[in-house]
Short mmCIF file of C-alpha atoms in Angstrom, two decimals:
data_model
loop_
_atom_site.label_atom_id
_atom_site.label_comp_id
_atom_site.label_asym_id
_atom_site.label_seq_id
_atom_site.Cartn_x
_atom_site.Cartn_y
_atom_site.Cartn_z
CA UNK W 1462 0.00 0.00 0.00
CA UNK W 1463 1.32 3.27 -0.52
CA UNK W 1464 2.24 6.24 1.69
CA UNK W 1465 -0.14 8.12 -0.54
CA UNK W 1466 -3.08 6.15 0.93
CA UNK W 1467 -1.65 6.50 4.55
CA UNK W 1468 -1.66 10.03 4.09
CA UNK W 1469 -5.49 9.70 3.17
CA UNK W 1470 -6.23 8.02 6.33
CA UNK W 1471 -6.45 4.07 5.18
CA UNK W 1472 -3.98 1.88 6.51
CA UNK W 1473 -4.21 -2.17 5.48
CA UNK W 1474 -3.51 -4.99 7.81
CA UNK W 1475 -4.16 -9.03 7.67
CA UNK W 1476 -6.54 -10.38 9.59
CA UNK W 1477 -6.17 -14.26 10.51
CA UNK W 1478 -9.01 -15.65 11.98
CA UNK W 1479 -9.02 -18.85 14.38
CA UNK W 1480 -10.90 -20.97 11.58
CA UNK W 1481 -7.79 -20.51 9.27
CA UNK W 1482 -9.35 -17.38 7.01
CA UNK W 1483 -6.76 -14.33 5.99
CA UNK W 1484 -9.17 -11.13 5.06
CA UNK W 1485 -7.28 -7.59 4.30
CA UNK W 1486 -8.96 -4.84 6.69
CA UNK W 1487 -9.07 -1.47 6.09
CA UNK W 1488 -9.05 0.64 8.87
CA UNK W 1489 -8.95 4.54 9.55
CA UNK W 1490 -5.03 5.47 10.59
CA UNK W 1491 -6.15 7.53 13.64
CA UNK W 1492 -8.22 3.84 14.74
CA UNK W 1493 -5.91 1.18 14.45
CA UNK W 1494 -6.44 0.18 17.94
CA UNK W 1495 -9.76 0.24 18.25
CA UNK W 1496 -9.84 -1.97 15.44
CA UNK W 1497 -7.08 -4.35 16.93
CA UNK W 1498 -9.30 -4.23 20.18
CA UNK W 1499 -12.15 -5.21 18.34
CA UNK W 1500 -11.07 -7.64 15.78
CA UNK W 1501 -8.63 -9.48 18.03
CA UNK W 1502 -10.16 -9.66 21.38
CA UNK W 1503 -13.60 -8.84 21.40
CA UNK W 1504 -13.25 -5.33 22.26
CA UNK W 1505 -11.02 -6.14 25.25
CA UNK W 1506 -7.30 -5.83 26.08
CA UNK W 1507 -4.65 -6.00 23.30
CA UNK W 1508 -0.65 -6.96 23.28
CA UNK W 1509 1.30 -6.56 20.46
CA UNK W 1510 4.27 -8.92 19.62
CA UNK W 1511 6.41 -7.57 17.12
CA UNK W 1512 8.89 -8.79 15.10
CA UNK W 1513 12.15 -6.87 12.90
CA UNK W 1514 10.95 -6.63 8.98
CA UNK W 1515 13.39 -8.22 6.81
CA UNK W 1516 12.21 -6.60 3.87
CA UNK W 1517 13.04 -3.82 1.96
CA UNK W 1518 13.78 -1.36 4.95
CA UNK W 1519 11.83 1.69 2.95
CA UNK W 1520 9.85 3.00 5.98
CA UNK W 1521 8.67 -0.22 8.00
CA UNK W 1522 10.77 -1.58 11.00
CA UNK W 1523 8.75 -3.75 12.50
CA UNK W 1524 5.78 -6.65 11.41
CA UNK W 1525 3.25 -6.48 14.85
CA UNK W 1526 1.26 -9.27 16.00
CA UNK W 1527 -1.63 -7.58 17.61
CA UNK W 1528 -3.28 -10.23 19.65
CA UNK W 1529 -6.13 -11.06 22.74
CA UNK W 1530 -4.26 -10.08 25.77
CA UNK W 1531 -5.97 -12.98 27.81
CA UNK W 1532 -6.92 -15.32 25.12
CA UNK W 1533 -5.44 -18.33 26.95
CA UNK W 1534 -7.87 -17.17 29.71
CA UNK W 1535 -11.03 -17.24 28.74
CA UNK W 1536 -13.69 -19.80 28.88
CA UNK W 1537 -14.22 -21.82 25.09
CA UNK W 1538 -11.05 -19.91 23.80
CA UNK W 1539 -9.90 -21.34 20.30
CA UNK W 1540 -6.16 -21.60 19.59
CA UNK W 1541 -5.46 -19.78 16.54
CA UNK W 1542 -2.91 -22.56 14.75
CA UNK W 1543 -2.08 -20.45 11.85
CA UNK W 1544 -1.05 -17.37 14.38
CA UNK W 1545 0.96 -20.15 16.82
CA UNK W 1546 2.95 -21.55 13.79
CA UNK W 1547 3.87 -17.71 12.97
CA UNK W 1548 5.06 -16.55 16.61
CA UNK W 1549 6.24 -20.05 17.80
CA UNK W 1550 3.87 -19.91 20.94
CA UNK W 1551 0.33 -20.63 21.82
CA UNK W 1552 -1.74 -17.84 20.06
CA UNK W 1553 -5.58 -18.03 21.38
CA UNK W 1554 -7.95 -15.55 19.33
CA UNK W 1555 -8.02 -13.95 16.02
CA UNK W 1556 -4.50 -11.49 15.14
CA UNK W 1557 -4.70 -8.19 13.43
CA UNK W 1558 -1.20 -8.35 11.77
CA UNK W 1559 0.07 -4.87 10.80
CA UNK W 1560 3.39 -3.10 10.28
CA UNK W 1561 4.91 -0.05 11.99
CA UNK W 1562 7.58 2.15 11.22
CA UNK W 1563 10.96 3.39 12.99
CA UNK W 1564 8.54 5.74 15.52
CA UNK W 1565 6.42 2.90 16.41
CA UNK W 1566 3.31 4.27 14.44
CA UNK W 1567 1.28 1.61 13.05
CA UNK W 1568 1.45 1.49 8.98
CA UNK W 1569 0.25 -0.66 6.46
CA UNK W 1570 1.36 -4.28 5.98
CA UNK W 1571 3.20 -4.42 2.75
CA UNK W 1572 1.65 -6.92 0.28
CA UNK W 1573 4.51 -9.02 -0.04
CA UNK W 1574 3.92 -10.31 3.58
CA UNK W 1575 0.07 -10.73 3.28
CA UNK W 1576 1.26 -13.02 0.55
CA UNK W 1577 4.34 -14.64 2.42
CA UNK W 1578 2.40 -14.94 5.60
CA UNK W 1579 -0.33 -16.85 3.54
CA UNK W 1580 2.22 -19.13 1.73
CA UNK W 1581 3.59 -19.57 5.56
CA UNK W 1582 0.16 -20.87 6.54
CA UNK W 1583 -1.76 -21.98 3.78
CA UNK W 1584 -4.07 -19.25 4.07
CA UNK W 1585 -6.29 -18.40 1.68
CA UNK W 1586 -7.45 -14.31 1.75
CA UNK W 1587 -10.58 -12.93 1.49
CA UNK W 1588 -10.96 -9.36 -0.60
CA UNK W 1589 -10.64 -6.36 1.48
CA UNK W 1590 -13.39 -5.39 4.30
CA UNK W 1591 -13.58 -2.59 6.62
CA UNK W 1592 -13.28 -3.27 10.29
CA UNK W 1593 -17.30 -3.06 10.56
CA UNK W 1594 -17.63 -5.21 7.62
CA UNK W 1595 -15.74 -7.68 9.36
CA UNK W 1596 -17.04 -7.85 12.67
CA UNK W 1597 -20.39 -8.36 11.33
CA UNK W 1598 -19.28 -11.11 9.05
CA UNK W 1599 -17.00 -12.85 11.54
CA UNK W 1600 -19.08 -13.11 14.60
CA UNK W 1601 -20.44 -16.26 14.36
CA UNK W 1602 -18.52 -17.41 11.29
CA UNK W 1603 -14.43 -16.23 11.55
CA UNK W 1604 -14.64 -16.71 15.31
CA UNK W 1605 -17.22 -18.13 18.10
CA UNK W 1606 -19.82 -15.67 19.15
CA UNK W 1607 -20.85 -15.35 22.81
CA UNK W 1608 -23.51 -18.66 22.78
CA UNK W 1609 -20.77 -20.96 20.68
CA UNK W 1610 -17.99 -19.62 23.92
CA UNK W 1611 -20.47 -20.59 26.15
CA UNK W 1612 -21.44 -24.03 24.62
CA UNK W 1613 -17.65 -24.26 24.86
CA UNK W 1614 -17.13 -23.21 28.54
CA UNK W 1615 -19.97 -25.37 29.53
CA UNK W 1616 -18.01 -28.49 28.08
CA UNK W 1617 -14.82 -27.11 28.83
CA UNK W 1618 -11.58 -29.37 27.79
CA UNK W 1619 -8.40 -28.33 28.33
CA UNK W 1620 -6.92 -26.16 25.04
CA UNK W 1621 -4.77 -28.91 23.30
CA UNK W 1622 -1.07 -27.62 22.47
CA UNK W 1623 -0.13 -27.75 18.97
CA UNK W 1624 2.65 -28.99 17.15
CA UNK W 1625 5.15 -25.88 16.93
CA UNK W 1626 7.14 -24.72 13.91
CA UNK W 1627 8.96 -21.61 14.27
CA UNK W 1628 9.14 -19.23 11.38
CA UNK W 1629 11.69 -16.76 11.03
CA UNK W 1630 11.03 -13.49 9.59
#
């Protein structure tokens, strides 16, 4: 994406959703962690793990992993495999995966790594959607809404641990 459309206010990130779907979200610049908050734990607390950008170094330092700062806590959580095999840890919850630059402001996620991180995963991505668009697709479908968490509490097992692989990036 280019600095052009930063300037406009858009920035682009990668959305990977615990059921294994990539979509590209648009968000607002000034909002980016509303929409982390919102896509990647359910309007609650947010941690970012980042990691250095070996790509071209034109303006982006850093690839962040924005994800649910108590996934592993809550009842019916779903482990996010695609998100664990990325980071090389237990990921629970969806992850907003964005870029930021030598400041720390968040930026768009280059293209190349949408594509990399799909090849990475076997992840297939959806077209484009706006954060709204996506929460009102994804509630039910990309990740459990609040009856499928409690049908999960209710039976609660413990969260199995996946096989890891760690990527470097």
């Amino acid at each position: 994406m280019s600095n052009a459309t930063e300037m406009s206010g858009t920035v682009y990130g990668l959305l990977v959703t615990v059921r294994g779907v990539a979509v590209r979200i648009a968000m607002a610049a000034a909002d980016t962690l509303r929409a982390s908050q919102h896509l990647a734990a359910d309007s609650g607390l947010v941690s970012v793990v980042s990691r250095p950008y070996e790509g071209e170094k034109s303006r982006i330092e850093a690839i962040d992993f924005w994800i649910d700062d108590e996934g592993l806590l809550k009842p019916g959580a779903e482990i996010s495999e695609c998100a664990s095999l990325i980071l090389g840890q237990q990921i629970a919850g969806n992850v907003l995966v964005m870029a930021s630059d030598s400041m720390g402001a968040t930026v768009s996620l280059p293209a190349g790594e949408c594509e990399r991180i799909a090849g990475q995963t076997r992840l297939q991505i959806a077209s484009t959607l706006t954060v709204e668009e996506a929460v009102e697709w994804g509630e039910g479908h990309w990740w459990a809404n609040d009856v499928q968490r409690a049908e999960r509490a209710a039976n609660f097992a413990p969260l199995p641990i996946p096989p890891v692989q760690i990527y470097t990036f």
